[in-house]
Amino acid sequence: MYEAKATRYDHLAIRSVGDSGLQLPAVSLGLWQRFDAQAPFDERQALLLHAFDQGVFHFDVADHYGIPYGSSEALLGKVLAGELKGYRDELVIATKVGYAVGEGPFGSGLSRKAIMQHIDGSLKRLQSDYVDVYYAHRFDDAVPLEETVSALDAVVKSGKARYIGISNYNVEQTQAALALFEAYHTPVVVSQMSYNMFNRNVETSGLLDVLREHHQGLVAYGPLSEGLLSDRYLNGLPDDFKIHHTNQATLSVGNEALVEKLNALNAIAQNRGQSMSQLALAWLLRDPVVASVIIGTTSAAHLDDNLQAAQNTAFTADELAAIDQIVTLN
């Protein structure tokens, strides 16, 4: 039977989510890809246990993740009901609702009926009585926002979630949702958005400022831009390189120019004594609004390398200016 390391909280920084009492490790593990029914369970379980031993106590899934849908939750649930059963109170488990998981008008979306059905499905797959964070995975313009907010509020008040989050909401949608949540006194504390050195929409749109104003935290997904911000592509990009739609604009400069940018960023990383991925994660974590960055990996070595990013998140003005110049250079 698994026994967690006594030193699991000794190394990785723990950060507050806005002004709430929720806390997260600086680096969290996401189970978006390769954690489903097609994945080797024993290997994935070993990685989850290794992550927890290193201080990663936040695991992020969604009902839409996996082939078939929900199988990422099911894989995590098997671990939660098994080796991690005695540690559930230490964990922060987050899942999401909104994208398609079934047929018919309530197989997706953020209607009250869909939310109430899908939280029960998620809890069943996760083999847990509650989740710590329940996200609206997207904005649903086919449903009145107040209906979505009131349903998420009911999820918390029924004891099925501890906190509410929103994901992929723009500035106007975020402001409108937060106003309603505040009227309901719902513990909404976090926004999960795509954010990395190349994709700074949360900055340029003003979303970060809105989150600060409302004392919210940000959890960044895609912090390495699908591995682009690592040493993997310093010698070139494959012709069939695929990237998340939120990062598509990064490729617009062309592969050759992009590789030049990557090598220039890598030089800064080396001068700081960091790997490229450590630099990219540290750059995000320099801002206290960013509560955690979500990485996706099936490699313990890659995980351990990324965790080192939290040890040096201080940047000089010259370093930040150099990074900005590299990233914005056309």
Short mmCIF file of C-alpha atoms in Angstrom, two decimals:
data_model
loop_
_atom_site.label_atom_id
_atom_site.label_comp_id
_atom_site.label_asym_id
_atom_site.label_seq_id
_atom_site.Cartn_x
_atom_site.Cartn_y
_atom_site.Cartn_z
CA MET A 1 0.00 0.00 0.00
CA TYR A 2 1.27 3.43 -0.93
CA GLU A 3 2.55 5.71 1.81
CA ALA A 4 3.22 9.33 0.86
CA LYS A 5 6.62 10.81 1.55
CA ALA A 6 6.84 12.74 4.80
CA THR A 7 8.79 15.45 2.93
CA ARG A 8 6.10 16.08 0.29
CA TYR A 9 5.45 19.66 1.41
CA ASP A 10 9.07 20.65 1.93
CA HIS A 11 10.06 21.88 -1.53
CA LEU A 12 7.29 23.06 -3.87
CA ALA A 13 5.87 26.51 -3.12
CA ILE A 14 2.20 26.75 -2.14
CA ARG A 15 0.29 29.82 -3.32
CA SER A 16 -3.01 31.44 -2.38
CA VAL A 17 -5.84 31.63 -4.90
CA GLY A 18 -6.75 35.29 -4.85
CA ASP A 19 -7.86 36.38 -1.40
CA SER A 20 -9.59 33.06 -0.69
CA GLY A 21 -8.53 30.34 1.68
CA LEU A 22 -7.92 27.95 -1.20
CA GLN A 23 -4.26 27.18 -1.79
CA LEU A 24 -2.56 25.39 -4.67
CA PRO A 25 0.92 24.13 -5.46
CA ALA A 26 2.79 26.46 -7.79
CA VAL A 27 2.77 23.67 -10.38
CA SER A 28 -0.25 21.42 -10.85
CA LEU A 29 -0.80 18.32 -12.98
CA GLY A 30 -3.45 18.29 -15.70
CA LEU A 31 -4.96 15.10 -17.09
CA TRP A 32 -6.22 16.48 -20.39
CA GLN A 33 -4.35 14.08 -22.67
CA ARG A 34 -3.04 10.51 -22.28
CA PHE A 35 -4.82 9.91 -18.97
CA ASP A 36 -7.84 7.92 -20.09
CA ALA A 37 -9.15 4.47 -20.88
CA GLN A 38 -6.45 3.96 -23.52
CA ALA A 39 -3.59 4.79 -21.13
CA PRO A 40 -1.60 2.20 -19.13
CA PHE A 41 -3.19 2.61 -15.69
CA ASP A 42 -0.25 1.43 -13.60
CA GLU A 43 2.10 3.92 -15.28
CA ARG A 44 -0.31 6.82 -14.87
CA GLN A 45 -1.00 5.93 -11.26
CA ALA A 46 2.74 5.81 -10.57
CA LEU A 47 3.11 9.31 -12.01
CA LEU A 48 0.24 10.68 -9.92
CA LEU A 49 1.74 9.20 -6.76
CA HIS A 50 5.17 10.53 -7.67
CA ALA A 51 3.68 13.98 -8.24
CA PHE A 52 2.00 13.92 -4.83
CA ASP A 53 5.29 12.88 -3.23
CA GLN A 54 6.86 15.98 -4.79
CA GLY A 55 4.19 18.31 -3.40
CA VAL A 56 1.75 18.38 -6.31
CA PHE A 57 -1.60 18.02 -4.54
CA HIS A 58 -3.76 19.60 -7.26
CA PHE A 59 -5.02 17.42 -10.12
CA ASP A 60 -7.09 19.00 -12.90
CA VAL A 61 -9.56 17.12 -15.11
CA ALA A 62 -12.84 17.74 -16.95
CA ASP A 63 -15.84 15.62 -17.83
CA HIS A 64 -14.93 16.19 -21.50
CA TYR A 65 -11.38 14.80 -21.16
CA GLY A 66 -10.42 11.37 -22.40
CA ILE A 67 -11.50 8.81 -24.95
CA PRO A 68 -14.29 8.07 -24.25
CA TYR A 69 -15.42 11.27 -22.54
CA GLY A 70 -15.10 11.05 -18.78
CA SER A 71 -12.38 8.43 -18.80
CA SER A 72 -9.76 10.85 -17.45
CA GLU A 73 -12.01 11.41 -14.44
CA ALA A 74 -12.47 7.66 -14.15
CA LEU A 75 -8.73 7.02 -14.16
CA LEU A 76 -8.17 9.62 -11.47
CA GLY A 77 -11.12 8.26 -9.51
CA LYS A 78 -9.59 4.80 -9.46
CA VAL A 79 -6.44 6.25 -7.91
CA LEU A 80 -8.44 8.35 -5.44
CA ALA A 81 -10.38 5.30 -4.32
CA GLY A 82 -7.22 3.21 -4.11
CA GLU A 83 -3.72 4.35 -3.28
CA LEU A 84 -4.69 7.96 -2.51
CA LYS A 85 -7.80 7.12 -0.49
CA GLY A 86 -6.19 8.05 2.79
CA TYR A 87 -5.04 11.41 1.42
CA ARG A 88 -8.25 12.81 -0.10
CA ASP A 89 -8.45 15.63 2.46
CA GLU A 90 -5.01 16.85 1.35
CA LEU A 91 -5.88 16.95 -2.34
CA VAL A 92 -7.45 19.62 -4.50
CA ILE A 93 -9.42 17.93 -7.26
CA ALA A 94 -10.81 20.17 -9.99
CA THR A 95 -13.13 19.21 -12.81
CA LYS A 96 -15.19 21.10 -15.37
CA VAL A 97 -18.56 21.11 -17.12
CA GLY A 98 -19.76 22.63 -20.36
CA TYR A 99 -18.34 20.79 -23.36
CA ALA A 100 -19.99 17.78 -24.99
CA VAL A 101 -20.01 14.52 -23.06
CA GLY A 102 -23.20 12.96 -24.39
CA GLU A 103 -26.05 13.10 -26.87
CA GLY A 104 -29.05 15.39 -26.97
CA PRO A 105 -29.62 18.96 -25.80
CA PHE A 106 -28.30 18.27 -22.30
CA GLY A 107 -25.20 16.34 -23.32
CA SER A 108 -23.31 19.63 -23.24
CA GLY A 109 -23.81 23.21 -22.17
CA LEU A 110 -24.45 25.06 -18.95
CA SER A 111 -28.18 24.81 -18.41
CA ARG A 112 -29.31 24.00 -14.89
CA LYS A 113 -30.37 20.51 -15.97
CA ALA A 114 -27.03 19.80 -17.67
CA ILE A 115 -24.96 21.07 -14.73
CA MET A 116 -26.93 19.07 -12.16
CA GLN A 117 -26.63 15.90 -14.25
CA HIS A 118 -22.98 16.29 -15.07
CA ILE A 119 -21.75 17.04 -11.55
CA ASP A 120 -23.29 13.75 -10.45
CA GLY A 121 -21.62 11.95 -13.34
CA SER A 122 -18.26 13.50 -12.51
CA LEU A 123 -18.51 12.55 -8.84
CA LYS A 124 -19.41 8.98 -9.75
CA ARG A 125 -16.41 8.66 -12.05
CA LEU A 126 -14.11 10.36 -9.53
CA GLN A 127 -15.43 8.08 -6.77
CA SER A 128 -15.67 11.09 -4.49
CA ASP A 129 -18.49 12.85 -2.63
CA TYR A 130 -17.27 16.26 -3.75
CA VAL A 131 -14.79 18.14 -5.89
CA ASP A 132 -12.75 21.01 -4.57
CA VAL A 133 -13.14 23.24 -7.62
CA TYR A 134 -15.95 22.97 -10.17
CA TYR A 135 -15.41 25.03 -13.32
CA ALA A 136 -17.75 26.28 -15.98
CA HIS A 137 -15.49 25.09 -18.81
CA ARG A 138 -16.75 27.67 -21.29
CA PHE A 139 -19.26 30.46 -21.65
CA ASP A 140 -22.63 29.22 -22.92
CA ASP A 141 -24.43 32.00 -24.76
CA ALA A 142 -27.43 29.73 -25.37
CA VAL A 143 -28.29 29.79 -21.65
CA PRO A 144 -29.04 32.84 -19.48
CA LEU A 145 -25.95 33.56 -17.42
CA GLU A 146 -28.00 33.78 -14.24
CA GLU A 147 -29.27 30.24 -14.81
CA THR A 148 -25.70 28.97 -15.06
CA VAL A 149 -24.57 30.93 -12.02
CA SER A 150 -27.52 29.85 -9.87
CA ALA A 151 -26.94 26.20 -10.83
CA LEU A 152 -23.24 26.38 -9.94
CA ASP A 153 -24.18 28.08 -6.69
CA ALA A 154 -26.54 25.19 -5.95
CA VAL A 155 -23.72 22.71 -6.60
CA VAL A 156 -21.68 24.34 -3.85
CA LYS A 157 -24.58 24.67 -1.44
CA SER A 158 -25.46 21.00 -1.93
CA GLY A 159 -21.95 20.08 -0.78
CA LYS A 160 -20.85 18.68 -4.14
CA ALA A 161 -18.15 21.34 -4.66
CA ARG A 162 -16.14 23.52 -2.32
CA TYR A 163 -15.36 26.35 -4.76
CA ILE A 164 -16.49 27.49 -8.20
CA GLY A 165 -14.26 28.56 -11.07
CA ILE A 166 -14.79 29.83 -14.60
CA SER A 167 -12.68 28.97 -17.64
CA ASN A 168 -12.33 30.56 -21.07
CA TYR A 169 -14.54 33.55 -20.20
CA ASN A 170 -13.56 36.85 -21.79
CA VAL A 171 -13.42 40.12 -19.85
CA GLU A 172 -17.07 41.08 -20.31
CA GLN A 173 -18.29 37.57 -19.53
CA THR A 174 -16.07 37.39 -16.46
CA GLN A 175 -17.29 40.71 -15.12
CA ALA A 176 -20.92 39.75 -15.62
CA ALA A 177 -20.46 36.33 -14.03
CA LEU A 178 -18.56 37.66 -11.03
CA ALA A 179 -21.26 40.25 -10.36
CA LEU A 180 -23.89 37.51 -10.24
CA PHE A 181 -21.76 35.16 -8.16
CA GLU A 182 -21.14 37.96 -5.67
CA ALA A 183 -24.90 38.58 -5.43
CA TYR A 184 -25.40 34.89 -4.65
CA HIS A 185 -22.45 34.89 -2.21
CA THR A 186 -21.00 31.97 -4.15
CA PRO A 187 -17.36 31.09 -3.39
CA VAL A 188 -16.08 31.72 -6.91
CA VAL A 189 -12.33 32.14 -6.60
CA VAL A 190 -10.49 31.28 -9.80
CA SER A 191 -10.36 31.67 -13.56
CA GLN A 192 -8.54 29.09 -15.69
CA MET A 193 -7.16 30.50 -18.92
CA SER A 194 -4.61 29.77 -21.62
CA TYR A 195 -1.55 31.86 -20.78
CA ASN A 196 2.12 31.68 -21.69
CA MET A 197 4.97 33.87 -22.93
CA PHE A 198 3.61 33.89 -26.47
CA ASN A 199 -0.10 33.97 -25.67
CA ARG A 200 -0.71 37.02 -23.48
CA ASN A 201 -4.36 37.62 -24.20
CA VAL A 202 -5.20 37.61 -20.48
CA GLU A 203 -2.87 40.60 -20.14
CA THR A 204 -3.74 42.57 -23.26
CA SER A 205 -7.49 42.05 -22.84
CA GLY A 206 -7.42 43.39 -19.29
CA LEU A 207 -8.57 40.10 -17.75
CA LEU A 208 -5.69 40.02 -15.26
CA ASP A 209 -6.70 43.46 -14.05
CA VAL A 210 -10.31 42.32 -13.60
CA LEU A 211 -9.16 39.31 -11.58
CA ARG A 212 -7.01 41.52 -9.35
CA GLU A 213 -9.89 43.92 -8.82
CA HIS A 214 -12.18 41.09 -7.75
CA HIS A 215 -9.52 39.30 -5.67
CA GLN A 216 -9.60 36.24 -7.91
CA GLY A 217 -6.77 33.87 -8.75
CA LEU A 218 -5.67 32.65 -12.17
CA VAL A 219 -4.72 29.10 -13.05
CA ALA A 220 -2.77 29.02 -16.32
CA TYR A 221 -3.22 26.14 -18.73
CA GLY A 222 -0.97 25.63 -21.76
CA PRO A 223 1.96 27.36 -19.99
CA LEU A 224 4.48 25.65 -22.27
CA SER A 225 2.37 26.07 -25.40
CA GLU A 226 2.12 22.32 -26.01
CA GLY A 227 5.84 21.84 -25.42
CA LEU A 228 6.91 24.67 -27.70
CA LEU A 229 8.48 26.47 -24.73
CA SER A 230 10.89 23.65 -23.96
CA ASP A 231 14.19 22.48 -25.40
CA ARG A 232 12.36 20.02 -27.66
CA TYR A 233 12.17 22.26 -30.73
CA LEU A 234 15.37 24.29 -30.55
CA ASN A 235 16.63 22.63 -33.73
CA GLY A 236 13.41 23.02 -35.67
CA LEU A 237 9.69 22.29 -35.76
CA PRO A 238 8.19 19.29 -37.54
CA ASP A 239 5.95 20.07 -40.50
CA ASP A 240 2.97 18.47 -38.76
CA PHE A 241 3.40 20.35 -35.47
CA LYS A 242 0.00 20.85 -33.84
CA ILE A 243 -0.88 23.48 -31.28
CA HIS A 244 -3.93 24.37 -29.21
CA HIS A 245 -6.24 26.85 -30.92
CA THR A 246 -5.54 29.47 -28.22
CA ASN A 247 -1.87 29.47 -29.26
CA GLN A 248 -2.36 29.32 -33.03
CA ALA A 249 -1.17 32.90 -33.58
CA THR A 250 2.26 31.91 -32.26
CA LEU A 251 2.94 30.05 -35.52
CA SER A 252 2.11 33.03 -37.72
CA VAL A 253 5.74 34.25 -37.86
CA GLY A 254 6.81 31.07 -39.62
CA ASN A 255 8.78 28.12 -38.32
CA GLU A 256 12.25 29.53 -38.96
CA ALA A 257 11.58 32.81 -37.14
CA LEU A 258 9.86 30.97 -34.31
CA VAL A 259 12.83 28.67 -33.76
CA GLU A 260 15.07 31.75 -33.60
CA LYS A 261 12.82 33.14 -30.87
CA LEU A 262 12.98 29.86 -28.96
CA ASN A 263 16.77 29.82 -29.05
CA ALA A 264 16.93 33.43 -27.88
CA LEU A 265 14.64 32.59 -24.96
CA ASN A 266 16.72 29.53 -24.21
CA ALA A 267 19.82 31.73 -23.92
CA ILE A 268 18.07 33.77 -21.23
CA ALA A 269 17.09 30.56 -19.46
CA GLN A 270 20.68 29.32 -19.48
CA ASN A 271 21.92 32.62 -18.08
CA ARG A 272 19.45 32.17 -15.22
CA GLY A 273 20.53 28.59 -14.63
CA GLN A 274 17.16 27.29 -15.78
CA SER A 275 15.85 25.04 -18.50
CA MET A 276 13.60 26.59 -21.12
CA SER A 277 10.46 25.12 -19.55
CA GLN A 278 11.53 26.34 -16.11
CA LEU A 279 11.95 29.85 -17.52
CA ALA A 280 8.49 29.76 -19.10
CA LEU A 281 6.79 28.60 -15.91
CA ALA A 282 8.75 30.97 -13.68
CA TRP A 283 7.79 33.88 -15.95
CA LEU A 284 4.12 33.12 -15.27
CA LEU A 285 4.63 32.58 -11.56
CA ARG A 286 6.32 35.96 -11.16
CA ASP A 287 2.81 37.44 -10.88
CA PRO A 288 1.04 36.61 -7.58
CA VAL A 289 -2.34 36.63 -9.36
CA VAL A 290 -1.21 33.38 -11.00
CA ALA A 291 -1.99 30.80 -8.33
CA SER A 292 -0.73 27.79 -10.27
CA VAL A 293 0.38 26.62 -13.70
CA ILE A 294 -1.01 23.37 -15.07
CA ILE A 295 1.42 21.13 -16.89
CA GLY A 296 0.61 17.97 -18.80
CA THR A 297 3.16 15.19 -18.83
CA THR A 298 3.45 11.45 -18.46
CA SER A 299 7.16 11.62 -17.60
CA ALA A 300 8.38 11.83 -14.01
CA ALA A 301 11.64 13.36 -15.25
CA HIS A 302 9.79 16.13 -17.12
CA LEU A 303 7.58 16.72 -14.10
CA ASP A 304 10.56 17.04 -11.78
CA ASP A 305 12.29 19.44 -14.16
CA ASN A 306 9.20 21.64 -14.33
CA LEU A 307 8.80 21.71 -10.56
CA GLN A 308 12.19 23.40 -10.26
CA ALA A 309 10.71 26.50 -11.90
CA ALA A 310 9.11 27.56 -8.63
CA GLN A 311 12.51 27.93 -6.97
CA ASN A 312 13.37 31.08 -8.92
CA THR A 313 10.48 33.29 -10.03
CA ALA A 314 12.25 36.63 -9.61
CA PHE A 315 13.18 38.48 -12.81
CA THR A 316 15.23 41.60 -13.34
CA ALA A 317 13.77 44.43 -15.37
CA ASP A 318 16.37 43.73 -18.06
CA GLU A 319 15.36 40.06 -18.27
CA LEU A 320 11.68 40.94 -18.62
CA ALA A 321 12.45 43.54 -21.28
CA ALA A 322 14.59 41.06 -23.21
CA ILE A 323 11.83 38.44 -23.09
CA ASP A 324 9.26 40.96 -24.29
CA GLN A 325 11.50 42.03 -27.16
CA ILE A 326 12.06 38.45 -28.30
CA VAL A 327 8.40 37.50 -28.10
CA THR A 328 7.06 40.59 -29.88
CA LEU A 329 9.72 40.68 -32.61
CA ASN A 330 8.13 39.98 -36.01
#
